[in-house]
Short mmCIF file of C-alpha atoms in Angstrom, two decimals:
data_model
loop_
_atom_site.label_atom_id
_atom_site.label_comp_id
_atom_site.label_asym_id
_atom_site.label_seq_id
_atom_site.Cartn_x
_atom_site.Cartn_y
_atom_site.Cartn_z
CA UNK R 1 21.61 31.98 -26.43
CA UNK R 2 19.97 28.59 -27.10
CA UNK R 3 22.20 26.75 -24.24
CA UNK R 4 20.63 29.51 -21.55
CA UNK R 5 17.09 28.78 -23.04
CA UNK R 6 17.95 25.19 -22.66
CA UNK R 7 18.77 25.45 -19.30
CA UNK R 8 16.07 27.19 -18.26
CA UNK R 9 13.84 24.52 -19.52
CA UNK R 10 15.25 22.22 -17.72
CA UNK R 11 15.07 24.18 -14.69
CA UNK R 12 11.32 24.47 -15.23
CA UNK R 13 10.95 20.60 -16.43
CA UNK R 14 12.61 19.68 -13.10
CA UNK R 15 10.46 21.91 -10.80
CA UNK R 16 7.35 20.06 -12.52
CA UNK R 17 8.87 16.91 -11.53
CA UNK R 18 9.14 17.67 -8.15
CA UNK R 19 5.73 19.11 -8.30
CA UNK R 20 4.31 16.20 -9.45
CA UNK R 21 6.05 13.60 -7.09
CA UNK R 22 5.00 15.92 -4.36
CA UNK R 23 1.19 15.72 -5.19
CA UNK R 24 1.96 11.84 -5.51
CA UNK R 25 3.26 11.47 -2.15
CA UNK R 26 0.53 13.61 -0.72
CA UNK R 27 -1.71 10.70 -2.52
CA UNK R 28 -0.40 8.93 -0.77
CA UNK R 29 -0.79 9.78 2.83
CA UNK R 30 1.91 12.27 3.84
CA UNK R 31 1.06 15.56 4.62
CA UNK R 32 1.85 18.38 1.60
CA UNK R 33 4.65 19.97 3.58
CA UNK R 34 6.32 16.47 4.39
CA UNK R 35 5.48 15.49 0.56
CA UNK R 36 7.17 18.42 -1.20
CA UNK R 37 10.45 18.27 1.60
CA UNK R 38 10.99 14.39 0.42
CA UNK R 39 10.27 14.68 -3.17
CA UNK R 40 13.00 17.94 -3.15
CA UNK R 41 15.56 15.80 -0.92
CA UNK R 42 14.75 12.68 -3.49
CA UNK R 43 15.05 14.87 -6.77
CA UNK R 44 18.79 16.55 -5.73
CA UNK R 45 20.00 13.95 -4.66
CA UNK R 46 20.47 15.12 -1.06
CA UNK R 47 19.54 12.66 1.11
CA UNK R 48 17.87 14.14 4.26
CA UNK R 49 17.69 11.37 6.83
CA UNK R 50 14.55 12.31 9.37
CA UNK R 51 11.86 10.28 11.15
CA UNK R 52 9.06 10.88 7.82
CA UNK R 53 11.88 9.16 6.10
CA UNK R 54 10.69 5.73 7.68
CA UNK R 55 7.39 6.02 6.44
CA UNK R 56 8.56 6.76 2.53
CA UNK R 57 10.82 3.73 2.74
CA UNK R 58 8.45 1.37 4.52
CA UNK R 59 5.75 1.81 1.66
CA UNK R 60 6.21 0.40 -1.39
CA UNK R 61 4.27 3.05 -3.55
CA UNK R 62 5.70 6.07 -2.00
CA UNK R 63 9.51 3.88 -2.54
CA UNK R 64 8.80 3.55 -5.76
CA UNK R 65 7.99 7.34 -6.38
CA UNK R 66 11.38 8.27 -5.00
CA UNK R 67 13.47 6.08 -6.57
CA UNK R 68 11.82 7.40 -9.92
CA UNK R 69 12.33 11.04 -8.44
CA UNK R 70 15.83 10.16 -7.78
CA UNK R 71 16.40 8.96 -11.49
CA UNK R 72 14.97 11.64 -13.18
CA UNK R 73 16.99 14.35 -10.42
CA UNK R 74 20.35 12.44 -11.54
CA UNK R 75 20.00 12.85 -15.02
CA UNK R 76 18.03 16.34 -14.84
CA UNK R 77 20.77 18.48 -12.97
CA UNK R 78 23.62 16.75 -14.53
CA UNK R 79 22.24 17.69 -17.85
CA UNK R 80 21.24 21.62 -16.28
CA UNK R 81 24.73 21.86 -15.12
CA UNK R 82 26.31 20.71 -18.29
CA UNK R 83 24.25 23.20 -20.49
CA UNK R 84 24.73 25.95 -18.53
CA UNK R 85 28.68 25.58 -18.52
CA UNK R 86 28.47 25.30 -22.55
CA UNK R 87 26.72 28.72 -22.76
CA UNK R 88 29.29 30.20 -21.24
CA UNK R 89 32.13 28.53 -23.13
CA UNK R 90 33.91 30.68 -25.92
CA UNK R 91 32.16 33.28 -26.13
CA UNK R 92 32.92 37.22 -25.10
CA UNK R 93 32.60 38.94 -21.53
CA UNK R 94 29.82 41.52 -23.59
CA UNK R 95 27.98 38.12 -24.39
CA UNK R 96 28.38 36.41 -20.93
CA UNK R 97 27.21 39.66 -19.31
CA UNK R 98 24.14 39.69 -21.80
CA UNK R 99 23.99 35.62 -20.78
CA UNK R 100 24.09 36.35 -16.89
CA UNK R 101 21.06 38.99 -17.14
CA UNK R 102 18.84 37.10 -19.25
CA UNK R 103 19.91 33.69 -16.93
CA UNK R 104 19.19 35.77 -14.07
CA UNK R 105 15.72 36.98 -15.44
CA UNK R 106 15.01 33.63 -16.24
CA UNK R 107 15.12 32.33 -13.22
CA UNK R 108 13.49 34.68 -11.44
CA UNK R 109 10.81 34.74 -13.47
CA UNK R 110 10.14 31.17 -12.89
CA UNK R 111 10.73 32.22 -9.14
CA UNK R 112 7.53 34.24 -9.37
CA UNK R 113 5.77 31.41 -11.64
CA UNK R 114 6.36 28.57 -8.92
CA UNK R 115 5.60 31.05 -6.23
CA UNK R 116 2.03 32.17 -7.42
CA UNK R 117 -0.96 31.14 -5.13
CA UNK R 118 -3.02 30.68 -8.61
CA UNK R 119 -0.63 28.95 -10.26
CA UNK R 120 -0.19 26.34 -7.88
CA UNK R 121 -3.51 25.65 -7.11
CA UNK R 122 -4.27 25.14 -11.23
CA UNK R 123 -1.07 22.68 -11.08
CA UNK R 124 -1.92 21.10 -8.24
CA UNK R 125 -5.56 20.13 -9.62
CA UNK R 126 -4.43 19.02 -12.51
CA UNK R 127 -1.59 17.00 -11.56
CA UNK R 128 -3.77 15.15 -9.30
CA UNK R 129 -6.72 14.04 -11.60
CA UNK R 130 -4.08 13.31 -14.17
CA UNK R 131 -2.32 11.30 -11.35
CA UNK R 132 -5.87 9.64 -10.04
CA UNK R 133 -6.48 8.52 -14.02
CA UNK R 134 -3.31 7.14 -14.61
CA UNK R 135 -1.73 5.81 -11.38
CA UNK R 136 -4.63 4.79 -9.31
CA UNK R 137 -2.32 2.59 -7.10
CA UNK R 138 -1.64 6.11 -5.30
CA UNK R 139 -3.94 6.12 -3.47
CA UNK R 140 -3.25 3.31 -1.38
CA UNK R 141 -2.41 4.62 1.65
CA UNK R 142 -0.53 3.99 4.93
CA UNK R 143 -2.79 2.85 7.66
CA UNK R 144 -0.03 1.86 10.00
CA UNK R 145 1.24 5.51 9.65
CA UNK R 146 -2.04 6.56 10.19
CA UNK R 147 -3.39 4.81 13.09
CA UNK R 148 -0.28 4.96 14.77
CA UNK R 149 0.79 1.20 14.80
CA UNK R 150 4.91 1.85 14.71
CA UNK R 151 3.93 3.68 18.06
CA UNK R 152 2.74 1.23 20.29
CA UNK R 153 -1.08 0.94 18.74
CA UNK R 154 -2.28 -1.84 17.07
CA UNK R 155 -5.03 -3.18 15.55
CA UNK R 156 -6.16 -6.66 17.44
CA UNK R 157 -9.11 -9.77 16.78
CA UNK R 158 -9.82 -11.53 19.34
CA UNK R 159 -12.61 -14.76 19.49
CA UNK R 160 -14.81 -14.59 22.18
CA UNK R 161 -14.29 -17.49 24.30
CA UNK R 162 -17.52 -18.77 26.81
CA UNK R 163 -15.10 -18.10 29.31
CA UNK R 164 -13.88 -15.02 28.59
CA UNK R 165 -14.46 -11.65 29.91
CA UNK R 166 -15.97 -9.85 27.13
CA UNK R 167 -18.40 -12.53 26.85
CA UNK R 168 -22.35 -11.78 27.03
CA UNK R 169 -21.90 -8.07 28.12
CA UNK R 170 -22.85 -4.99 26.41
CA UNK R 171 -20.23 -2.51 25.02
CA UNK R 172 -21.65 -0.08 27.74
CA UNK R 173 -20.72 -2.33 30.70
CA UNK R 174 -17.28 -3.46 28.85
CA UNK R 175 -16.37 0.25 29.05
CA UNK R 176 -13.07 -0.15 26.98
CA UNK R 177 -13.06 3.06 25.90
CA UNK R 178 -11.64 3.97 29.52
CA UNK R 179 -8.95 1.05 28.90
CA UNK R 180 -7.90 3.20 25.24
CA UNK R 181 -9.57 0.44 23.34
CA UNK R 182 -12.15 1.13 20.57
CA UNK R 183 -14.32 -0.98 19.47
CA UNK R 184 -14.09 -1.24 15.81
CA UNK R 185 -16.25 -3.84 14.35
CA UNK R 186 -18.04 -7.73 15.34
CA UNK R 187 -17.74 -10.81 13.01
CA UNK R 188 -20.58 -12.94 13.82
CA UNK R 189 -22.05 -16.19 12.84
CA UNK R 190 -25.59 -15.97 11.93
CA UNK R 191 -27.47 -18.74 10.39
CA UNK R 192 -24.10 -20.28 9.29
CA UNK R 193 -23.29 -17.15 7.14
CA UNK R 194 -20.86 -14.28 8.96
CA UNK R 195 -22.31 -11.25 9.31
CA UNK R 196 -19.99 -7.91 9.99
CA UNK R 197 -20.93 -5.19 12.70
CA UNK R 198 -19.49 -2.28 11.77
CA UNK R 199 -19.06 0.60 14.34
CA UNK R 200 -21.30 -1.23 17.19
CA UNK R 201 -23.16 0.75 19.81
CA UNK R 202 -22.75 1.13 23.49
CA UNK R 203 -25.60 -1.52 23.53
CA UNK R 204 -24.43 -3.85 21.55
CA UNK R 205 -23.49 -6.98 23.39
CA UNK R 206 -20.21 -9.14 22.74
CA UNK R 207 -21.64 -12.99 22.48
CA UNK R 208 -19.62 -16.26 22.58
CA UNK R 209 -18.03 -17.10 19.24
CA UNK R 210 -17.58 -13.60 18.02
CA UNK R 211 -14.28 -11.77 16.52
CA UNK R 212 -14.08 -8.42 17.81
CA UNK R 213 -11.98 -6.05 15.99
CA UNK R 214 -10.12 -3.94 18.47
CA UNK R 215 -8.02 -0.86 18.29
CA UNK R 216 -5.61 0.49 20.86
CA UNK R 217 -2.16 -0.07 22.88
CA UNK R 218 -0.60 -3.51 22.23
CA UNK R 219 -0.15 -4.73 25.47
CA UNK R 220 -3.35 -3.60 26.75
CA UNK R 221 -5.02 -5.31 24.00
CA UNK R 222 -2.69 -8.72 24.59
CA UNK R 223 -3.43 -8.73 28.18
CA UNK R 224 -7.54 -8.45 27.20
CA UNK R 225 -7.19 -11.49 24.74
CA UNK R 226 -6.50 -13.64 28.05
CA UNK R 227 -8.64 -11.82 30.38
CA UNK R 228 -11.48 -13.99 31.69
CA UNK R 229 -13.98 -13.34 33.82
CA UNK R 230 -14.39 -13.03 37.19
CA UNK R 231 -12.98 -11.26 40.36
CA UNK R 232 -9.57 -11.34 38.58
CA UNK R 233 -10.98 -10.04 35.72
CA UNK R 234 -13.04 -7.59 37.01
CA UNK R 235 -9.16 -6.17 38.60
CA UNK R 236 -7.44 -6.21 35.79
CA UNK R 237 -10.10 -4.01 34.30
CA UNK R 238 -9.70 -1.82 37.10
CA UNK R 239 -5.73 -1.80 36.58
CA UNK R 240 -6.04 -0.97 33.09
CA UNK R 241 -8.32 1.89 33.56
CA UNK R 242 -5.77 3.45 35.40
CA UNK R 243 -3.18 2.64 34.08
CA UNK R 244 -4.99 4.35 30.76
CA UNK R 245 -4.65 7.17 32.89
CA UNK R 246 -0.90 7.47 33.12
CA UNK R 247 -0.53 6.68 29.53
CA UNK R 248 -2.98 9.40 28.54
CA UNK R 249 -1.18 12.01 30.73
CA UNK R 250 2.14 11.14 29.31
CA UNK R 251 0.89 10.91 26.10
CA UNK R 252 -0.51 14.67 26.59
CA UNK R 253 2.51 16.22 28.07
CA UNK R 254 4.77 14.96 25.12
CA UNK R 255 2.43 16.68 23.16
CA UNK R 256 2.41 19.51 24.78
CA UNK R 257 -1.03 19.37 25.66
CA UNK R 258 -2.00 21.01 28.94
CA UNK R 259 -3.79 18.04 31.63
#
């Protein structure tokens, strides 16, 4: 009887595991239904390839999670497997019927356990503040994945030139935002110290010398690095407007958005 009590402690051990590097993941980033799927494929072992796949790999906390996962999997269902064959190894077919019923109680008892609403929500909070005390590196998450840099966004400085377009015009008269850019911040030299402009308003104006932190496609953003001003520049701005267009459009019907 002790092997099938041993073997359902594993069982239970290894679906707190997978719990736990779930929450991690989610820590991390990833969305809870991506989280659990990858720390399940990392804990048996199974190897799922799929496009969230690239983002675990790619970032060195979440790699680190699953190769621990993975470890712990290996040893866990190699030991559940070997237990549960030695419980049913010399003994009677009155004691392996007794063995299958309790074995299949067992585990559907822990069924119901890892399937209540209540539970899950007490394991959940307490894995992660036991997770936020002891691993606070978990929380370091994936901006690229997040902003969207592996498709075709990036984030961009550029140093305002005297030349350049951008130069001595307001935010509002820029109008980037029809480009795809956003604005996301201003380094600026004032009284030899740099000062950092967080957010700026439509009326803030873009002087000589600054670094403007940009956010949007990468070619529209290389392409503005070199623009200067002028008639030519003043067409390119035009061109990229609608050319923001078509890109939103597509971007709308792949999602399945209605334009």
């Amino acid at each position: 009887m002790i092997p099938i009590i041993t073997f359902l402690l594993v069982v239970l051990v290894s679906a707190i595991i997978v719990r736990i590097g779930a929450v991690a993941l989610e820590m991390t980033g990833l969305s809870r239904d991506v989280a659990a799927f990858q720390a399940q494929s990392a804990f048996s072992g199974v190897g799922f390839t799929t496009s969230e796949s690239e983002y675990v790999v790619s970032h060195p906390v979440r790699r680190k999670i699953i190769r621990i996962l993975m470890l712990l999997g290996s040893a866990g269902i190699t030991s559940a497997i070997a237990t549960l064959v030695l419980s049913f190894t010399g003994i009677t077919r009155e004691q392996a019927s007794y063995r299958i019923v309790v074995l299949i109680v067992g585990l559907f008892a822990l069924y119901l356990f890892f399937r209540s609403k209540y539970i899950e929500r007490l394991m959940r909070k307490a894995i992660r503040r036991i997770l936020k005390r002891f691993a606070p590196s978990l929380r370091v998450l994936d901006y690229s994945q997040l902003l969207g840099i592996t498709r075709g966004y990036s984030i961009a400085q550029i140093k305002v030139k005297k030349a350049s377009w951008l130069a001595n015009r307001s935010l509002k008269e820029l109008q980037l935002d029809k480009e795809g850019i956003l604005v996301l911040g201003i380094y600026r030299k004032v009284e030899g110290r740099e000062v950092y402009l967080g957010a700026p308003h439509g009326n803030t104006v873009i002087l000589p010398g600054d670094v403007v932190v940009l956010y949007g496609p990468e070619d529209v953003l290389t392409s503005l690095s070199k623009r200067m001003r002028g008639v030519k520049g003043e067409r390119e701005h035009e061109e990229a407007i609608k050319m923001a267009e078509v890109r939103r459009m597509q971007e709308e019907k792949e999602a399945g958005v209605s334009v």
